Amino acid sequence: MKFFQLLFFLCLAFNWLFSQNTTNNIKLLVPKDSISFYSFNKEGITEYTILESKKLSKTSLRYTGSFPEELKNADLRSLSFLFSKDGGVYFLYPGGGILFKYFNGVFERIDESFAYRNQFSGHFFEYKNELYLLGGYGYWASNSLLTKFNFELKNWEFIPTSGQVPANGINSGSFVLDENTLSVFDFNQRIDDLDVINNSLYSLNLEEMVWERKGLLNTVLFEGNKNVFEIEIPFKNSLFQKNLNSNDLRITTPKENQIKFFNAERLHNINELAIIVGNYVVYPVLSADREYETLTVKNLNENIVFQREEFLSNDFNLFKNYFVYVGVFCGFLILITFLKFKKERFVFFLSENSLSGLNKTILIDKDEKFVLDLIVNTTEKRVDNSFILNYFKNSKLSNDASVKRKNKVIEELNRKALENFEIVLIIKRSSKIDSRQVVYCLNPKIEI
Amino acid sequence: MSESFFFYISFFVVTLIVSFYFNGYINKLFIGNKLTDPVNERSSHRYPATRSGGISIFFTICLACAFGVSTGQLTIPLYALLSVFFLTLTGFADDLIDVRYREKLFLQLFAAVLMFQSGYSIDSFHGVFNVYELPYWLEVASSVFVFVVVVNALNLIDGLDGMASFISMKFFLVTGGIILVSKTEWFLFFPIIISALLGFLWFNFNRNKKVFLGDTGSLFLGSIMAFLLFYILDSESSLVTDSLISRPLLAVLLLLYPLIDTLRAFIIRAYNNKSPFVADRVHLHHRLADKGYPHWKASVLTFSLSTFILIANFFLFSIIGLLGCVALTTVLLVIFYFIFFK
């Protein structure tokens, strides 16, 4: 029995060592840089540094001055936050408007505005030392508003944007800021009082404040429920997303038009309060008796297993495959059309004074009959000009007149055939033996 | 993939058979009732031919779509359907009892307004002339204008055997790819309409049982094309081609030949102080026919050239941009004109 008691306490100690537990009221984790992060609560702040051994060193201090009244009854975890390049941490009240800053031990409200309540679930971000809030919902409508905090006026101002603005609002979206481009995707828009998923990828150029629709999102983003990946954490120039109830994890990089899917079995207990610090994922885990929280630090690379990669924008594979089939179809269509007309043969019947075929008959005179007979009775359906000309030669006529007579007969025959059968009967070509000589051939599509 | 592929293929094959049957049967009915197309100086045919193609395609598509909807794999927007039906009936009336042009235009405007109710419209210029979202009045005006232009443009190019079918097929094949990705519930319509057109094409190319689209067919197909253009140009729709090509450019390229030919014909008629709506032989395809191209060759050539321009723009848009593509298209059109049409 004593052995088991000893083993139990050893396990507790082991667990404490490896899970880096800290106790007492961990409220809100905010990443600071690639190795350290803050933990805020209403009394003070603890700064943690991840050591190479994955252990945490911590420094705690109490706020100097009073903690803001507005937050005394609020849940810190409902605030949007960001660690600014000026070294401070900014906290935005839900819905926009009220802004707090933590710097050098002082946690204070810095705005002179009010709770706007029209940008719930908007995206709070920093670009070139300015704070912005994009989109969100409020007062029964979604919006695509972009507001910026004016540090001089201590108030928020509207920033106009142009281009292909998502006109029906951006609500509960996914956002990735990379250099001067904010990619926005997987968000809801409000149409006819209904939340409808917008399946496009948008980007906002923060230099020119111009929106651009980059294309259609891959349908894998909409498999099942929209909220399949509830945990969303900015991760370098990507977005880390994890499903709460399964091991599915994906990292989306809009700049590379890429979504990587991973199995994250070892991150099974990760929750919505997780942050990423460098390559480590840090998250609080509530103890079994729900009395205290423990911080867990895990190396991301060692705890996720790559599964597959997909395009973020455009289901190109489907689109490309479709056009392969379309290309084959068009090829066949043109080929079959070509073959149909190439192989088309028209049968005509020649009598003493008529030519019949295609449900029609035309009258022909004896000269025309002779020309046709002459051509038809040759094996190659081809007669030299001189043979035909001999027939038309007449001692009373000049040579030129005979040629004209011959040409007139052939032209008249062709005219009648074209008019009635829509086909030319006799074709004039140059001789294969002597290109200066002319031969008359029967149209290869005709059998007489 | 394979399951849905065979589903689409089976619809394609069955519709093709139905289209063959309807085209043959309705052609016989028309001939039996002496409803043959009169032969005049503008006609390119010398045999009795009927304008039964449009109504055959219409019946074929109605039947196939009814089955498609019953499988739950196809949805059809109600107002678009009403508009298409309305215009098809207008075309049918025109085939039987020549409707005057002004009356036809009025009916087309009414159909355009019906189509506008479908929820898809041209509400943005997508950056052309740096214009994006349009005010409501301009949205209505541009949608109605495009509808009327598209419907009439297809009607006007229906002058050679196979021409309207090939141009329509190009349109439906490309838009089918877009719809497959972004609006899958409409996709089944595309194998249906392609096979219906193929069945018609067989008879259209046939010497002894020649069948024409007629106004029924051209207005029917034109109104469907106009609806799909509305979808493509609607800012709320998401297209797989957005990262490949500008939407307005795509819309123009899809109907390049009908638009260019109509514009050219109107300019020539206006220059000659003639009514732009008068029927004559100034169309580009008439030039091809007059140069000795058989109808099928002229149709295949036009289809191939316009497809080539579309593909070139698809590949080069990301490199040369919108203005570059417009310039490229203009240059290609001029080159092709001098090689084939001059």
mmCIF file of N, CA and C in Angstrom, chain A residues 286-362:
data_model
loop_
_atom_site.group_PDB
_atom_site.id
_atom_site.type_symbol
_atom_site.label_atom_id
_atom_site.label_comp_id
_atom_site.label_asym_id
_atom_site.label_seq_id
_atom_site.Cartn_x
_atom_site.Cartn_y
_atom_site.Cartn_z
ATOM 1 N N LEU A 286 -7.330 23.235 -17.092
ATOM 2 C CA LEU A 286 -7.992 23.325 -15.793
ATOM 3 C C LEU A 286 -7.812 22.019 -15.031
ATOM 4 N N SER A 287 -7.538 22.139 -13.754
ATOM 5 C CA SER A 287 -7.344 20.918 -12.960
ATOM 6 C C SER A 287 -8.677 20.175 -12.798
ATOM 7 N N ALA A 288 -8.567 18.922 -12.399
ATOM 8 C CA ALA A 288 -9.751 18.081 -12.327
ATOM 9 C C ALA A 288 -10.789 18.653 -11.359
ATOM 10 N N ASP A 289 -10.306 19.262 -10.276
ATOM 11 C CA ASP A 289 -11.260 19.829 -9.322
ATOM 12 C C ASP A 289 -11.664 21.262 -9.692
ATOM 13 N N ARG A 290 -11.182 21.707 -10.861
ATOM 14 C CA ARG A 290 -11.496 23.030 -11.403
ATOM 15 C C ARG A 290 -11.059 24.152 -10.471
ATOM 16 N N GLU A 291 -10.063 23.883 -9.658
ATOM 17 C CA GLU A 291 -9.589 24.872 -8.696
ATOM 18 C C GLU A 291 -8.486 25.743 -9.278
ATOM 19 N N TYR A 292 -7.669 25.150 -10.075
ATOM 20 C CA TYR A 292 -6.542 25.922 -10.611
ATOM 21 C C TYR A 292 -6.242 25.474 -12.042
ATOM 22 N N GLU A 293 -5.481 26.315 -12.695
ATOM 23 C CA GLU A 293 -5.111 26.007 -14.074
ATOM 24 C C GLU A 293 -3.614 25.736 -14.161
ATOM 25 N N THR A 294 -3.273 24.862 -15.078
ATOM 26 C CA THR A 294 -1.877 24.513 -15.292
ATOM 27 C C THR A 294 -1.495 24.938 -16.697
ATOM 28 N N LEU A 295 -0.326 25.491 -16.837
ATOM 29 C CA LEU A 295 0.108 25.858 -18.190
ATOM 30 C C LEU A 295 0.823 24.687 -18.848
ATOM 31 N N THR A 296 0.445 24.386 -20.037
ATOM 32 C CA THR A 296 1.104 23.307 -20.779
ATOM 33 C C THR A 296 1.864 23.920 -21.950
ATOM 34 N N VAL A 297 3.086 23.508 -22.113
ATOM 35 C CA VAL A 297 3.901 24.010 -23.226
ATOM 36 C C VAL A 297 4.294 22.823 -24.093
ATOM 37 N N LYS A 298 3.970 22.904 -25.349
ATOM 38 C CA LYS A 298 4.338 21.791 -26.238
ATOM 39 C C LYS A 298 4.947 22.339 -27.518
ATOM 40 N N ASN A 299 5.977 21.649 -27.961
ATOM 41 C CA ASN A 299 6.589 22.046 -29.226
ATOM 42 C C ASN A 299 5.659 21.651 -30.366
ATOM 43 N N LEU A 300 5.324 22.623 -31.182
ATOM 44 C CA LEU A 300 4.350 22.374 -32.241
ATOM 45 C C LEU A 300 4.848 21.328 -33.224
ATOM 46 N N ASN A 301 6.100 21.463 -33.623
ATOM 47 C CA ASN A 301 6.627 20.562 -34.660
ATOM 48 C C ASN A 301 6.657 19.108 -34.198
ATOM 49 N N GLU A 302 6.835 18.924 -32.893
ATOM 50 C CA GLU A 302 6.953 17.551 -32.390
ATOM 51 C C GLU A 302 5.606 16.914 -32.084
ATOM 52 N N ASN A 303 4.567 17.706 -32.128
ATOM 53 C CA ASN A 303 3.277 17.179 -31.675
ATOM 54 C C ASN A 303 2.190 17.120 -32.732
ATOM 55 N N ILE A 304 2.557 17.473 -33.939
ATOM 56 C CA ILE A 304 1.564 17.356 -35.016
ATOM 57 C C ILE A 304 2.152 16.550 -36.169
ATOM 58 N N VAL A 305 1.296 15.794 -36.821
ATOM 59 C CA VAL A 305 1.740 14.921 -37.912
ATOM 60 C C VAL A 305 1.078 15.380 -39.210
ATOM 61 N N PHE A 306 1.921 15.710 -40.172
ATOM 62 C CA PHE A 306 1.406 16.216 -41.452
ATOM 63 C C PHE A 306 0.589 15.142 -42.170
ATOM 64 N N GLN A 307 -0.542 15.564 -42.723
ATOM 65 C CA GLN A 307 -1.387 14.612 -43.454
ATOM 66 C C GLN A 307 -1.495 14.942 -44.935
ATOM 67 N N ARG A 308 -1.951 16.156 -45.221
ATOM 68 C CA ARG A 308 -2.081 16.510 -46.637
ATOM 69 C C ARG A 308 -2.075 18.022 -46.809
ATOM 70 N N GLU A 309 -2.015 18.431 -48.070
ATOM 71 C CA GLU A 309 -1.955 19.853 -48.378
ATOM 72 C C GLU A 309 -3.001 20.162 -49.442
ATOM 73 N N GLU A 310 -3.628 21.317 -49.323
ATOM 74 C CA GLU A 310 -4.649 21.705 -50.313
ATOM 75 C C GLU A 310 -4.454 23.174 -50.662
ATOM 76 N N PHE A 311 -5.075 23.570 -51.778
ATOM 77 C CA PHE A 311 -5.109 24.993 -52.105
ATOM 78 C C PHE A 311 -6.110 25.679 -51.176
ATOM 79 N N LEU A 312 -5.813 26.900 -50.797
ATOM 80 C CA LEU A 312 -6.782 27.668 -50.021
ATOM 81 C C LEU A 312 -7.843 28.254 -50.946
ATOM 82 N N SER A 313 -7.363 28.907 -51.985
ATOM 83 C CA SER A 313 -8.290 29.555 -52.892
ATOM 84 C C SER A 313 -8.459 28.704 -54.143
ATOM 85 N N ASN A 314 -9.700 28.594 -54.564
ATOM 86 C CA ASN A 314 -10.029 27.921 -55.822
ATOM 87 C C ASN A 314 -9.854 26.405 -55.750
ATOM 88 N N ASP A 315 -10.908 25.766 -56.156
ATOM 89 C CA ASP A 315 -10.812 24.315 -56.236
ATOM 90 C C ASP A 315 -10.264 23.998 -57.626
ATOM 91 N N PHE A 316 -8.978 24.309 -57.780
ATOM 92 C CA PHE A 316 -8.368 24.216 -59.101
ATOM 93 C C PHE A 316 -8.378 22.807 -59.669
ATOM 94 N N ASN A 317 -8.228 21.828 -58.795
ATOM 95 C CA ASN A 317 -8.168 20.458 -59.307
ATOM 96 C C ASN A 317 -9.444 20.099 -60.057
ATOM 97 N N LEU A 318 -10.575 20.439 -59.428
ATOM 98 C CA LEU A 318 -11.860 20.150 -60.055
ATOM 99 C C LEU A 318 -12.002 20.941 -61.349
ATOM 100 N N PHE A 319 -11.608 22.197 -61.276
ATOM 101 C CA PHE A 319 -11.700 23.089 -62.432
ATOM 102 C C PHE A 319 -10.814 22.571 -63.570
ATOM 103 N N LYS A 320 -9.595 22.183 -63.207
ATOM 104 C CA LYS A 320 -8.662 21.695 -64.242
ATOM 105 C C LYS A 320 -9.156 20.382 -64.836
ATOM 106 N N ASN A 321 -9.601 19.479 -63.958
ATOM 107 C CA ASN A 321 -10.105 18.185 -64.456
ATOM 108 C C ASN A 321 -11.272 18.386 -65.405
ATOM 109 N N TYR A 322 -12.134 19.327 -65.025
ATOM 110 C CA TYR A 322 -13.301 19.604 -65.871
ATOM 111 C C TYR A 322 -12.834 20.018 -67.267
ATOM 112 N N PHE A 323 -11.841 20.893 -67.316
ATOM 113 C CA PHE A 323 -11.409 21.379 -68.624
ATOM 114 C C PHE A 323 -10.608 20.348 -69.412
ATOM 115 N N VAL A 324 -10.071 19.363 -68.728
ATOM 116 C CA VAL A 324 -9.462 18.247 -69.475
ATOM 117 C C VAL A 324 -10.579 17.522 -70.242
ATOM 118 N N TYR A 325 -11.677 17.251 -69.536
ATOM 119 C CA TYR A 325 -12.812 16.581 -70.193
ATOM 120 C C TYR A 325 -13.391 17.460 -71.310
ATOM 121 N N VAL A 326 -13.487 18.758 -71.021
ATOM 122 C CA VAL A 326 -14.040 19.679 -72.028
ATOM 123 C C VAL A 326 -13.140 19.698 -73.273
ATOM 124 N N GLY A 327 -11.828 19.709 -73.045
ATOM 125 C CA GLY A 327 -10.882 19.702 -74.164
ATOM 126 C C GLY A 327 -11.058 18.464 -75.017
ATOM 127 N N VAL A 328 -11.181 17.307 -74.345
ATOM 128 C CA VAL A 328 -11.379 16.036 -75.074
ATOM 129 C C VAL A 328 -12.708 16.099 -75.844
ATOM 130 N N PHE A 329 -13.728 16.617 -75.175
ATOM 131 C CA PHE A 329 -15.046 16.717 -75.806
ATOM 132 C C PHE A 329 -14.991 17.598 -77.052
ATOM 133 N N CYS A 330 -14.349 18.767 -76.923
ATOM 134 C CA CYS A 330 -14.270 19.693 -78.069
ATOM 135 C C CYS A 330 -13.485 19.046 -79.209
ATOM 136 N N GLY A 331 -12.395 18.357 -78.853
ATOM 137 C CA GLY A 331 -11.603 17.667 -79.874
ATOM 138 C C GLY A 331 -12.460 16.671 -80.637
ATOM 139 N N PHE A 332 -13.223 15.871 -79.900
ATOM 140 C CA PHE A 332 -14.111 14.874 -80.512
ATOM 141 C C PHE A 332 -15.161 15.542 -81.391
ATOM 142 N N LEU A 333 -15.706 16.614 -80.857
ATOM 143 C CA LEU A 333 -16.775 17.314 -81.580
ATOM 144 C C LEU A 333 -16.273 17.808 -82.933
ATOM 145 N N ILE A 334 -15.096 18.436 -82.911
ATOM 146 C CA ILE A 334 -14.546 18.961 -84.167
ATOM 147 C C ILE A 334 -14.172 17.804 -85.093
ATOM 148 N N LEU A 335 -13.587 16.755 -84.511
ATOM 149 C CA LEU A 335 -13.180 15.595 -85.317
ATOM 150 C C LEU A 335 -14.379 14.930 -85.978
ATOM 151 N N ILE A 336 -15.437 14.733 -85.187
ATOM 152 C CA ILE A 336 -16.626 14.059 -85.738
ATOM 153 C C ILE A 336 -17.276 14.937 -86.811
ATOM 154 N N THR A 337 -17.321 16.242 -86.557
ATOM 155 C CA THR A 337 -17.885 17.157 -87.570
ATOM 156 C C THR A 337 -17.059 17.064 -88.858
ATOM 157 N N PHE A 338 -15.744 17.077 -88.668
ATOM 158 C CA PHE A 338 -14.844 16.998 -89.822
ATOM 159 C C PHE A 338 -15.066 15.689 -90.586
ATOM 160 N N LEU A 339 -15.103 14.591 -89.836
ATOM 161 C CA LEU A 339 -15.275 13.270 -90.485
ATOM 162 C C LEU A 339 -16.628 13.174 -91.181
ATOM 163 N N LYS A 340 -17.642 13.723 -90.532
ATOM 164 C CA LYS A 340 -18.991 13.655 -91.119
ATOM 165 C C LYS A 340 -18.997 14.300 -92.496
ATOM 166 N N PHE A 341 -18.390 15.466 -92.590
ATOM 167 C CA PHE A 341 -18.420 16.164 -93.874
ATOM 168 C C PHE A 341 -17.357 15.660 -94.836
ATOM 169 N N LYS A 342 -16.287 15.129 -94.259
ATOM 170 C CA LYS A 342 -15.215 14.580 -95.112
ATOM 171 C C LYS A 342 -15.726 13.335 -95.827
ATOM 172 N N LYS A 343 -16.439 12.513 -95.084
ATOM 173 C CA LYS A 343 -16.881 11.231 -95.642
ATOM 174 C C LYS A 343 -18.224 11.331 -96.351
ATOM 175 N N GLU A 344 -18.811 12.501 -96.314
ATOM 176 C CA GLU A 344 -20.136 12.651 -96.907
ATOM 177 C C GLU A 344 -20.036 12.479 -98.421
ATOM 178 N N ARG A 345 -20.813 11.594 -98.960
ATOM 179 C CA ARG A 345 -20.824 11.341 -100.407
ATOM 180 C C ARG A 345 -22.245 11.577 -100.919
ATOM 181 N N PHE A 346 -22.334 12.242 -102.038
ATOM 182 C CA PHE A 346 -23.646 12.476 -102.621
ATOM 183 C C PHE A 346 -23.745 11.710 -103.932
ATOM 184 N N VAL A 347 -24.769 10.901 -104.029
ATOM 185 C CA VAL A 347 -24.936 10.066 -105.229
ATOM 186 C C VAL A 347 -25.918 10.746 -106.185
ATOM 187 N N PHE A 348 -25.487 10.882 -107.437
ATOM 188 C CA PHE A 348 -26.344 11.484 -108.467
ATOM 189 C C PHE A 348 -26.553 10.469 -109.591
ATOM 190 N N PHE A 349 -27.633 10.642 -110.276
ATOM 191 C CA PHE A 349 -27.941 9.772 -111.422
ATOM 192 C C PHE A 349 -27.998 10.621 -112.678
ATOM 193 N N LEU A 350 -27.250 10.160 -113.667
ATOM 194 C CA LEU A 350 -27.166 10.926 -114.905
ATOM 195 C C LEU A 350 -28.002 10.225 -115.980
ATOM 196 N N SER A 351 -28.925 10.965 -116.554
ATOM 197 C CA SER A 351 -29.695 10.410 -117.674
ATOM 198 C C SER A 351 -29.403 11.251 -118.918
ATOM 199 N N GLU A 352 -30.139 11.039 -119.967
ATOM 200 C CA GLU A 352 -29.861 11.740 -121.228
ATOM 201 C C GLU A 352 -29.948 13.252 -121.087
ATOM 202 N N ASN A 353 -30.925 13.683 -120.326
ATOM 203 C CA ASN A 353 -31.106 15.137 -120.263
ATOM 204 C C ASN A 353 -31.287 15.667 -118.839
ATOM 205 N N SER A 354 -30.922 14.850 -117.847
ATOM 206 C CA SER A 354 -31.082 15.337 -116.468
ATOM 207 C C SER A 354 -30.039 14.742 -115.527
ATOM 208 N N LEU A 355 -29.878 15.453 -114.430
ATOM 209 C CA LEU A 355 -29.012 14.968 -113.343
ATOM 210 C C LEU A 355 -29.859 14.980 -112.077
ATOM 211 N N SER A 356 -29.988 13.808 -111.446
ATOM 212 C CA SER A 356 -30.864 13.706 -110.273
ATOM 213 C C SER A 356 -30.067 13.319 -109.037
ATOM 214 N N GLY A 357 -30.524 13.830 -107.927
ATOM 215 C CA GLY A 357 -29.897 13.483 -106.644
ATOM 216 C C GLY A 357 -30.402 14.423 -105.566
ATOM 217 N N LEU A 358 -30.219 14.029 -104.265
ATOM 218 C CA LEU A 358 -30.642 14.858 -103.128
ATOM 219 C C LEU A 358 -32.082 15.353 -103.281
ATOM 220 N N ASN A 359 -32.920 14.448 -103.748
ATOM 221 C CA ASN A 359 -34.361 14.733 -103.910
ATOM 222 C C ASN A 359 -34.668 15.811 -104.948
ATOM 223 N N LYS A 360 -33.724 16.069 -105.827
ATOM 224 C CA LYS A 360 -33.966 17.099 -106.842
ATOM 225 C C LYS A 360 -33.425 16.642 -108.185
ATOM 226 N N THR A 361 -33.906 17.290 -109.225
ATOM 227 C CA THR A 361 -33.429 16.985 -110.578
ATOM 228 C C THR A 361 -33.177 18.294 -111.318
ATOM 229 N N ILE A 362 -32.076 18.315 -112.057
ATOM 230 C CA ILE A 362 -31.857 19.496 -112.899
ATOM 231 C C ILE A 362 -31.738 19.031 -114.351
#
